PDB file of C-alpha atoms in Angstrom:
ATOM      1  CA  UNK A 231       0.000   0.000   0.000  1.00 56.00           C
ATOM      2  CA  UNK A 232       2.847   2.506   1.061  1.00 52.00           C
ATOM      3  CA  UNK A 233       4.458   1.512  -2.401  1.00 52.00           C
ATOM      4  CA  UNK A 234       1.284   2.351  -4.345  1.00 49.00           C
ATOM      5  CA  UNK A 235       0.750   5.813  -2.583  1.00 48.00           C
ATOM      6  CA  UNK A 236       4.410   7.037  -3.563  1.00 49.00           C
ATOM      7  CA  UNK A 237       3.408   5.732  -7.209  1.00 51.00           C
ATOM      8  CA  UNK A 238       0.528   7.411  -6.990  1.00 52.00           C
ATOM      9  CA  UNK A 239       1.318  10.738  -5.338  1.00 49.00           C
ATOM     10  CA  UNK A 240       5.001  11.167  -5.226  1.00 59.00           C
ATOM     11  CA  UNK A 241       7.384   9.296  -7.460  1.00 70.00           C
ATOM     12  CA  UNK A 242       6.788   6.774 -10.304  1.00 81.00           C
ATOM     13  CA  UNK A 243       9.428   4.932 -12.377  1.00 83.00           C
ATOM     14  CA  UNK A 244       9.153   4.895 -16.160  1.00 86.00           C
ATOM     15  CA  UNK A 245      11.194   3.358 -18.630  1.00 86.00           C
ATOM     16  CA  UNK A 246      12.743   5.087 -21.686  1.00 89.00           C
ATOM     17  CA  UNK A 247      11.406   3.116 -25.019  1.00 87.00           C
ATOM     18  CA  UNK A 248      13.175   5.123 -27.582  1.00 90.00           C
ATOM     19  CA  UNK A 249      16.246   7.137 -28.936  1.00 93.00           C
ATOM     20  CA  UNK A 250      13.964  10.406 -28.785  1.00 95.00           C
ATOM     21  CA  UNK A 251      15.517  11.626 -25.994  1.00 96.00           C
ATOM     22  CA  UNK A 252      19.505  10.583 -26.317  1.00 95.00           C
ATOM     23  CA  UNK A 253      22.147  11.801 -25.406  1.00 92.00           C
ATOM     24  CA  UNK A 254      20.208  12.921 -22.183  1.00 95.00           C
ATOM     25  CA  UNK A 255      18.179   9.916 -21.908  1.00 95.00           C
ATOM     26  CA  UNK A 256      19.260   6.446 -23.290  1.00 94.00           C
ATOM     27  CA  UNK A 257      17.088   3.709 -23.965  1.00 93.00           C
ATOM     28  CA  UNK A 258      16.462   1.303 -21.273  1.00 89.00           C
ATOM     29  CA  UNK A 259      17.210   3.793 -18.687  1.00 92.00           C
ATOM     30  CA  UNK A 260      14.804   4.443 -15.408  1.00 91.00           C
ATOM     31  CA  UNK A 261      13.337   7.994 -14.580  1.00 91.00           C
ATOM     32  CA  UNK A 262      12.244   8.785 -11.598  1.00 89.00           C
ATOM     33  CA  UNK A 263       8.865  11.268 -11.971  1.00 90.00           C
ATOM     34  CA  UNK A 264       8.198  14.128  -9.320  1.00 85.00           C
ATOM     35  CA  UNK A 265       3.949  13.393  -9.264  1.00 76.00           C
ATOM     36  CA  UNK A 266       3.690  15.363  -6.119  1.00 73.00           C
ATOM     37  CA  UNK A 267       3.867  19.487  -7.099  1.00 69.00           C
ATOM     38  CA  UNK A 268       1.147  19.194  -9.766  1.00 61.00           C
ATOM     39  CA  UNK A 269      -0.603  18.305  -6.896  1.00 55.00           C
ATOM     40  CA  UNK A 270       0.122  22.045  -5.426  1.00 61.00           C
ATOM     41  CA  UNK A 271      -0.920  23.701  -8.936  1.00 65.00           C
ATOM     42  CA  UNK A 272       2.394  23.561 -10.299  1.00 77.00           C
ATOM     43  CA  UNK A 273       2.528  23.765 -14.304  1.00 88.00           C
ATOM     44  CA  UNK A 274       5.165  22.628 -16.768  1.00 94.00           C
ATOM     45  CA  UNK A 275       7.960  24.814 -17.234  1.00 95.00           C
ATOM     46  CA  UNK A 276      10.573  25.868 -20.384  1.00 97.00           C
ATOM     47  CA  UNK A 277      12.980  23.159 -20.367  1.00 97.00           C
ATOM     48  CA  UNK A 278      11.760  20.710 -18.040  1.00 97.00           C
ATOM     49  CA  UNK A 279      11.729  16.908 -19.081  1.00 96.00           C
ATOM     50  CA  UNK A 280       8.301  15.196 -18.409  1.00 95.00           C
ATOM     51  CA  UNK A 281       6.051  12.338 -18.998  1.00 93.00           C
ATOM     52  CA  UNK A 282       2.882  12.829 -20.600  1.00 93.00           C
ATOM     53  CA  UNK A 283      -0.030  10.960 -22.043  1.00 92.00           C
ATOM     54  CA  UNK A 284      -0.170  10.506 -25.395  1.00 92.00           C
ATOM     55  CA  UNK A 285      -2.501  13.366 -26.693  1.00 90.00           C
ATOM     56  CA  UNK A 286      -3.872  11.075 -29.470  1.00 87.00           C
ATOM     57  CA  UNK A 287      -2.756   9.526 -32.496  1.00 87.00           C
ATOM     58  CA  UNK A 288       0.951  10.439 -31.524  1.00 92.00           C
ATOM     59  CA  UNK A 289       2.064   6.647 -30.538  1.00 83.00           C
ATOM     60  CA  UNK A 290       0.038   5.282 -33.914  1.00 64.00           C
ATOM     61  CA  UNK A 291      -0.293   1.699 -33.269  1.00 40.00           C
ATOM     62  CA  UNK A 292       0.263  -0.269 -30.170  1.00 40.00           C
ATOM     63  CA  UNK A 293       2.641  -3.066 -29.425  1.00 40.00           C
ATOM     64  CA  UNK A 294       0.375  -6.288 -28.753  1.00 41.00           C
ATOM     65  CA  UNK A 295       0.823  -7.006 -24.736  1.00 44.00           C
ATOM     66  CA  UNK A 296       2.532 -10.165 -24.017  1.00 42.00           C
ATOM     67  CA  UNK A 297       0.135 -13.135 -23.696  1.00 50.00           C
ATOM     68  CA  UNK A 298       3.026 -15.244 -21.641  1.00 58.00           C
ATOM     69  CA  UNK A 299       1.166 -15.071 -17.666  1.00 66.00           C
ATOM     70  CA  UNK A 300       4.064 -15.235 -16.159  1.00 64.00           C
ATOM     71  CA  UNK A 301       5.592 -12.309 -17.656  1.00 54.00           C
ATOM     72  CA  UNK A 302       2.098 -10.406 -17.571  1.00 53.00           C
ATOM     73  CA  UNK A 303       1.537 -10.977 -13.965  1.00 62.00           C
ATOM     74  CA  UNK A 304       5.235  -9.830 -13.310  1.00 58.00           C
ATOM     75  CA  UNK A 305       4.554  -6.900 -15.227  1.00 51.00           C
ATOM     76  CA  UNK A 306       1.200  -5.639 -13.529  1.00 53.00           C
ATOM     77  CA  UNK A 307       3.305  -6.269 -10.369  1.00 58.00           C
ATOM     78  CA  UNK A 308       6.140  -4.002 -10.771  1.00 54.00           C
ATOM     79  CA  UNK A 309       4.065  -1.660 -12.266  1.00 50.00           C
ATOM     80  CA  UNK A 310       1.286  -1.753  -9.479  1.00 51.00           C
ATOM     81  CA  UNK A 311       4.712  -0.482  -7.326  1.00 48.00           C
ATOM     82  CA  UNK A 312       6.132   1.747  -9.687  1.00 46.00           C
ATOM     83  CA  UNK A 313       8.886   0.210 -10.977  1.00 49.00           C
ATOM     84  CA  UNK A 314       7.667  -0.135 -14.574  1.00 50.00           C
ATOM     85  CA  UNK A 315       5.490   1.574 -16.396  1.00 48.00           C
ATOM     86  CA  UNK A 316       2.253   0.253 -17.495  1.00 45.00           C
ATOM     87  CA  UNK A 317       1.382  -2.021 -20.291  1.00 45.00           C
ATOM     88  CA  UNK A 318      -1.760  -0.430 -21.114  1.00 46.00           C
ATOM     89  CA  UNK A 319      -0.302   3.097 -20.710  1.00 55.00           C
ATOM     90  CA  UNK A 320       0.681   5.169 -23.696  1.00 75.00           C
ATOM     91  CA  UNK A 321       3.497   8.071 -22.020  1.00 88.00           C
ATOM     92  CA  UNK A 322       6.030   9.654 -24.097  1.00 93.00           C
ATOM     93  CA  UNK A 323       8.765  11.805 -22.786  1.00 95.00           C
ATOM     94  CA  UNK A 324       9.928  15.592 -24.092  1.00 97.00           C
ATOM     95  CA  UNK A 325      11.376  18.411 -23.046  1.00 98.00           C
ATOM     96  CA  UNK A 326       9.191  21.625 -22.547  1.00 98.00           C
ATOM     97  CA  UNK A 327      10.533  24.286 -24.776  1.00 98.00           C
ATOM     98  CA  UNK A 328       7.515  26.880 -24.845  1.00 98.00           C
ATOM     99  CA  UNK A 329       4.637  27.109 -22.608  1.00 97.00           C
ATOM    100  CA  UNK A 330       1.039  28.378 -22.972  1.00 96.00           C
ATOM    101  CA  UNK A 331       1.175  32.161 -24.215  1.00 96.00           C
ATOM    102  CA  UNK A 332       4.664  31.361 -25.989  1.00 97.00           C
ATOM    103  CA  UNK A 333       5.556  32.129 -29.865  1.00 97.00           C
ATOM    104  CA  UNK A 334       7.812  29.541 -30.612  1.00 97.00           C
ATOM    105  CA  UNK A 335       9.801  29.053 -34.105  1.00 97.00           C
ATOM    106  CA  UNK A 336      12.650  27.885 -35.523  1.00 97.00           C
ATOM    107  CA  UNK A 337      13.757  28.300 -39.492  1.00 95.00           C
ATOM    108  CA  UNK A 338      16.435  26.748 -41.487  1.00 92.00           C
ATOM    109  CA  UNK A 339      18.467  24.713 -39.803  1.00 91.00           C
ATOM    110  CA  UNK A 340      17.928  27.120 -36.376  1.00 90.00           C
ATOM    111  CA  UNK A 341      18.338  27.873 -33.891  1.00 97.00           C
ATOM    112  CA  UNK A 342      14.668  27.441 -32.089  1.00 97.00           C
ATOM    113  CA  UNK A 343      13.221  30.860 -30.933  1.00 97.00           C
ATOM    114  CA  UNK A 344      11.162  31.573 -27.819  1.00 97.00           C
ATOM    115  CA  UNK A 345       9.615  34.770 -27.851  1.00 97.00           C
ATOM    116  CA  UNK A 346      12.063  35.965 -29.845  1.00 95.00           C
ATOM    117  CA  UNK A 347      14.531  34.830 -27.805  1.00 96.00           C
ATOM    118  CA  UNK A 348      17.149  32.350 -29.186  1.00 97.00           C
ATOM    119  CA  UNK A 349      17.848  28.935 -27.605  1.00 97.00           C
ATOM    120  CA  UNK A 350      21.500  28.018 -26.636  1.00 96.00           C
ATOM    121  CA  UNK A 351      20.833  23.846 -26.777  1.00 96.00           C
ATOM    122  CA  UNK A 352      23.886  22.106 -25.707  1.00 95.00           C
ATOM    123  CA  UNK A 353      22.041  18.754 -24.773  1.00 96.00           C
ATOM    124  CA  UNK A 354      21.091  18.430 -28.561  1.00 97.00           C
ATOM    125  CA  UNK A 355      22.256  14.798 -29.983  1.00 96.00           C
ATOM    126  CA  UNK A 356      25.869  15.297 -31.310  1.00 96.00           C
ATOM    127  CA  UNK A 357      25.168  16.222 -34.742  1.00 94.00           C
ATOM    128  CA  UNK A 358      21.492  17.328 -35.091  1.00 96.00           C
ATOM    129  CA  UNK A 359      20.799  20.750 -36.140  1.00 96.00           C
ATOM    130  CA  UNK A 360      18.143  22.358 -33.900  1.00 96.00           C
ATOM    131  CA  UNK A 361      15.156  21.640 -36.492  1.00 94.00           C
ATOM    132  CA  UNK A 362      16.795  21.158 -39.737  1.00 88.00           C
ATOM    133  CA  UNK A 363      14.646  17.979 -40.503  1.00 88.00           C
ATOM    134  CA  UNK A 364      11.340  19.955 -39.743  1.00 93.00           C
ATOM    135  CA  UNK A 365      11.448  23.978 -39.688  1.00 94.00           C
ATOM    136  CA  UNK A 366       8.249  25.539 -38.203  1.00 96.00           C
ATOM    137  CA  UNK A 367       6.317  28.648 -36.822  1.00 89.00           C
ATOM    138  CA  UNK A 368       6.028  31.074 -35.326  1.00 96.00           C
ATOM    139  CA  UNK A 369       3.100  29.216 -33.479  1.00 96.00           C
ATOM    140  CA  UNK A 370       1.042  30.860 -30.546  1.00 97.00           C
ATOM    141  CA  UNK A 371       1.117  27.607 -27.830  1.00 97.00           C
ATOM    142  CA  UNK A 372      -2.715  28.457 -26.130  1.00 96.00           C
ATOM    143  CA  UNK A 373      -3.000  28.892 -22.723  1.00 96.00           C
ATOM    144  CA  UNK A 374      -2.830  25.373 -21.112  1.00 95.00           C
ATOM    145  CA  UNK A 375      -0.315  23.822 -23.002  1.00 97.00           C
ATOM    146  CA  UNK A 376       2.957  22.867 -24.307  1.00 98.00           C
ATOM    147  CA  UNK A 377       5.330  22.737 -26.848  1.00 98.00           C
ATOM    148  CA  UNK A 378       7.535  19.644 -26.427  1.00 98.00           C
ATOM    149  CA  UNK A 379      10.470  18.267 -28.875  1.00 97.00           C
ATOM    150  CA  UNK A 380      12.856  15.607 -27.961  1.00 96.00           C
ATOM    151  CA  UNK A 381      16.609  16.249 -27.610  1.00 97.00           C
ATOM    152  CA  UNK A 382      17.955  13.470 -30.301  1.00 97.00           C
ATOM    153  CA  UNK A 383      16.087  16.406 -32.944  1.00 95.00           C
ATOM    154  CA  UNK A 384      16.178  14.128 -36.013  1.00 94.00           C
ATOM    155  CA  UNK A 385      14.950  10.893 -34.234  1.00 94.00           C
ATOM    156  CA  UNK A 386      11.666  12.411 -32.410  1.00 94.00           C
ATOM    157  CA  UNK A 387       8.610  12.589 -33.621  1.00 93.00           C
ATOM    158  CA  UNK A 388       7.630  15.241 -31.246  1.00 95.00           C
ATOM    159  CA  UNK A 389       5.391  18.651 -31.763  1.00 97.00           C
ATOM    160  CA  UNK A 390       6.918  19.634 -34.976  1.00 96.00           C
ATOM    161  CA  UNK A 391       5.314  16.463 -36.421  1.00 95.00           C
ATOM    162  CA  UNK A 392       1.650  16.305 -35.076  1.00 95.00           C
ATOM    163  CA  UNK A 393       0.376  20.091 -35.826  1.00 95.00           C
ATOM    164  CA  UNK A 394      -2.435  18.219 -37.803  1.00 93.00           C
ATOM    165  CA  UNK A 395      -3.618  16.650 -35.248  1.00 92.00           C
ATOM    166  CA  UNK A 396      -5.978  18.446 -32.111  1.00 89.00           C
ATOM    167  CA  UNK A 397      -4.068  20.840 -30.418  1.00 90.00           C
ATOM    168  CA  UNK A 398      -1.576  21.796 -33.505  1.00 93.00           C
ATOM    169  CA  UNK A 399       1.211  19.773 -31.515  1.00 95.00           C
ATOM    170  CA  UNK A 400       0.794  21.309 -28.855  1.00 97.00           C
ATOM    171  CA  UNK A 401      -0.035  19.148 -25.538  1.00 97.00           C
ATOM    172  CA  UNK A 402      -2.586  20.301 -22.515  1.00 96.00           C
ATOM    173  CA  UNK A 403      -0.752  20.078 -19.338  1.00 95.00           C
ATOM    174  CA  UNK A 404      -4.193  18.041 -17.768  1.00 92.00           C
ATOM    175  CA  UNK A 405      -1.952  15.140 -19.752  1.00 93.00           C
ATOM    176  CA  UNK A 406       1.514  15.743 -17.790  1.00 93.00           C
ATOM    177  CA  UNK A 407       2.141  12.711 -15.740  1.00 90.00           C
ATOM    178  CA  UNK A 408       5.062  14.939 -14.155  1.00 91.00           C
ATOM    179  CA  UNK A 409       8.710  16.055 -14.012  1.00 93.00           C
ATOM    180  CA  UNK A 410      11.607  13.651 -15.039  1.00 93.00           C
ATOM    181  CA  UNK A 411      13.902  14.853 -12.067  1.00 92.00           C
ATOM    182  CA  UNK A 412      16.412  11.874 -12.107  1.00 91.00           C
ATOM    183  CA  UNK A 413      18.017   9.007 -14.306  1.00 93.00           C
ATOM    184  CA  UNK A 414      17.953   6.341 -11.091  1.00 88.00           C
ATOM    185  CA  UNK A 415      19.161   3.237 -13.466  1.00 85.00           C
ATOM    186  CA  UNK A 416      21.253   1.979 -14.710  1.00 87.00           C
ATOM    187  CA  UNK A 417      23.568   2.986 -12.128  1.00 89.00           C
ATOM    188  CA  UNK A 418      26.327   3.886 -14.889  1.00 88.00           C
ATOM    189  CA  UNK A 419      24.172   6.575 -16.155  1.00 89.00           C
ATOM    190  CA  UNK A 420      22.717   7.932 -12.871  1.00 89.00           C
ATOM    191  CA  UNK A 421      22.609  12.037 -13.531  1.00 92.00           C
ATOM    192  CA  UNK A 422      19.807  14.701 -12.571  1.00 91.00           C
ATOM    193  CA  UNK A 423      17.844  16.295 -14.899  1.00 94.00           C
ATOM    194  CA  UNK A 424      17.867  20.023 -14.199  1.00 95.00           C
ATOM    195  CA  UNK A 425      16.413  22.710 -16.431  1.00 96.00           C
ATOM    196  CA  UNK A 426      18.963  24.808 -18.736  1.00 96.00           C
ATOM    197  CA  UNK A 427      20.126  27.706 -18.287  1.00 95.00           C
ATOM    198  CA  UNK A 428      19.215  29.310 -21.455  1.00 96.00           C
ATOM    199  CA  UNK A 429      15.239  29.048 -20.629  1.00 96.00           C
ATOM    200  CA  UNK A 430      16.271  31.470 -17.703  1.00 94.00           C
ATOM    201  CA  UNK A 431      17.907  34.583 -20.036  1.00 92.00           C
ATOM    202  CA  UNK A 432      16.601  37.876 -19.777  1.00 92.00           C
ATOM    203  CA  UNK A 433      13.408  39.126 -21.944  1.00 89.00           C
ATOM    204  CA  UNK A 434      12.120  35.197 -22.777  1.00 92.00           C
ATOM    205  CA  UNK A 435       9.106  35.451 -20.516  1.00 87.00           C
ATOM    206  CA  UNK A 436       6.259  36.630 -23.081  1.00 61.00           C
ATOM    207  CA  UNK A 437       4.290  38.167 -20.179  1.00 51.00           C
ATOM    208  CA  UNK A 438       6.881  40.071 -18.511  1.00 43.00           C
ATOM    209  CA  UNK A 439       8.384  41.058 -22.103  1.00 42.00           C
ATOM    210  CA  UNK A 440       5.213  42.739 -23.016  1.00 43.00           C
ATOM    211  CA  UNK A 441       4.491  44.883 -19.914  1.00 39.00           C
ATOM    212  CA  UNK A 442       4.979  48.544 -20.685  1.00 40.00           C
ATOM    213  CA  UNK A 443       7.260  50.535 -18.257  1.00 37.00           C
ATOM    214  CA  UNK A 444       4.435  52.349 -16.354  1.00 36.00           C
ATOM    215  CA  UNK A 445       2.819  48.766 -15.638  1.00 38.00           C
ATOM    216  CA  UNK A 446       6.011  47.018 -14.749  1.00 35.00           C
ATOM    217  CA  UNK A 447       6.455  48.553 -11.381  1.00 36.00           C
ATOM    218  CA  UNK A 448       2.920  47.777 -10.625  1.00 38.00           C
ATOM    219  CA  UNK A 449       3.191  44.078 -11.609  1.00 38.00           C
ATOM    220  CA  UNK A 450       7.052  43.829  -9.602  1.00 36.00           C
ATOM    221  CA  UNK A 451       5.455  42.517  -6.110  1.00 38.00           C
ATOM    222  CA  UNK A 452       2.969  39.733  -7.993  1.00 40.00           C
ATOM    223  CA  UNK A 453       5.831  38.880 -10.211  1.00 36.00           C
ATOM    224  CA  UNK A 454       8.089  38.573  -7.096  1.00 40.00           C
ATOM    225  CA  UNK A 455       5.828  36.591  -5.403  1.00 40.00           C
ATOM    226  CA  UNK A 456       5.407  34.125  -8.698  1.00 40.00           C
ATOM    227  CA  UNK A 457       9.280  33.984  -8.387  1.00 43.00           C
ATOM    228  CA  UNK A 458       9.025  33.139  -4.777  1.00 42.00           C
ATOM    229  CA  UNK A 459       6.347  30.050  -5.659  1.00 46.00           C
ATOM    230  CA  UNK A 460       8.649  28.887  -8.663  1.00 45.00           C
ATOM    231  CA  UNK A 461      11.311  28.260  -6.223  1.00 39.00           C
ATOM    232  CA  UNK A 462       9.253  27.116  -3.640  1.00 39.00           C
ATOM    233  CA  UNK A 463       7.613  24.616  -6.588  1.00 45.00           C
ATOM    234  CA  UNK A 464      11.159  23.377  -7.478  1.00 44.00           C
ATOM    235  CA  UNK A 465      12.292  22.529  -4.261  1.00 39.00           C
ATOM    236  CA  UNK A 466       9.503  20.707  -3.832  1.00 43.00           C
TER     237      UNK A 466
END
């Protein structure tokens, strides 16, 4: 029971399926997923790795579950606990790169843009380009979602790929599982996951960009206090 309620409110194991990810995640290894701050209202951020639900029709067809019992009742087991994901859920893994209220771009061979701002992506797989295999924007991400692509650029079928689809690639946070905070396995390739520093440069905030100089003194002590619950959130 203990075992369940972390799974359920606190941390949950999930396997990495694919290359999508690499170099920061490798296939085969074990994340460890913070499920407890959405909890407290807490919302995606730029550059955070998470799990979400697939949003529809990104995962196309299923792999059929193993019939073997043995291997099925192991799996429902470990899973029940955490310690591997689901067979009948479908989660992929990204990285956040705009949020709702974000224009977010990228042309030629990049680099992406967030509000203008340009992206400095040093976890990009050793010899991608930043969206040479699939240019797009500017796009407006609504209010409520994300913009996600994976790090290996030319091996993830991420946003960039599914703006036909509901939602114009873009993904509601109601389908965030949570924050990848941790590789926990294998051991070899234990590392955190902590959000780059380029997603903190001056200006990228589309909010606080567009407040005019008589109004930015007046919004300093909410925006202070949303500073003050962003730490507070990743702490948490």
């Amino acid at each position: 029971m203990l075992a369940w309620l972390i799974k359920t409110f606190l941390l949950q194991a999930f396997s990495i399926p694919s290359a999508s990810m690499e170099n920061t995640l490798r296939v085969g290894d074990r994340v460890l997923v913070d499920k407890l701050t959405p909890w407290f209202g807490s919302e995606p951020e730029r550059g955070e790795v998470v799990v979400f639900h697939d949003p529809g029709g990104w995962l196309g067809e299923t792999i059929p579950a193993s019939t073997n019992p043995v291997t099925t009742t192991i799996q429902k087991g470990l899973s029940f606990v955490g310690l591997m994901p689901s067979a009948e859920e479908k989660d992929l893994i990204k990285r956040v790169i705009a949020v709702g209220g974000d224009t977010v771009e990228c042309k030629g061979t990049g680099p992406v843009k967030v509000n203008g701002k340009a992206l400095d992506e040093p976890y990009i797989y050793p010899g991608n380009t930043p969206c040479g295999d699939r240019p797009f924007g500017p796009i407006k991400v609504p209010e409520g979602r994300i913009w996600v692509m994976g790090d290996h650029r030319q091996d993830s079928l991420d946003s960039r790929y599914h703006q036909n689809l509901p939602g114009n690639g873009t993904v509601s946070v109601d389908e965030v599982v949570g924050r990848a905070i941790v590789v926990a396995w294998p051991i070899g390739n234990w590392a955190t996951l902590p959000i780059p520093g380029t997603f903190d440069q001056p200006g990228i905030n589309a909010a606080a960009a567009g407040l005019p100089a008589a109004g930015a003194m007046a919004g300093a002590v909410p925006l202070a206090l949303w500073r003050r619950r962003r730490l507070v959130n990743r702490a948490g």
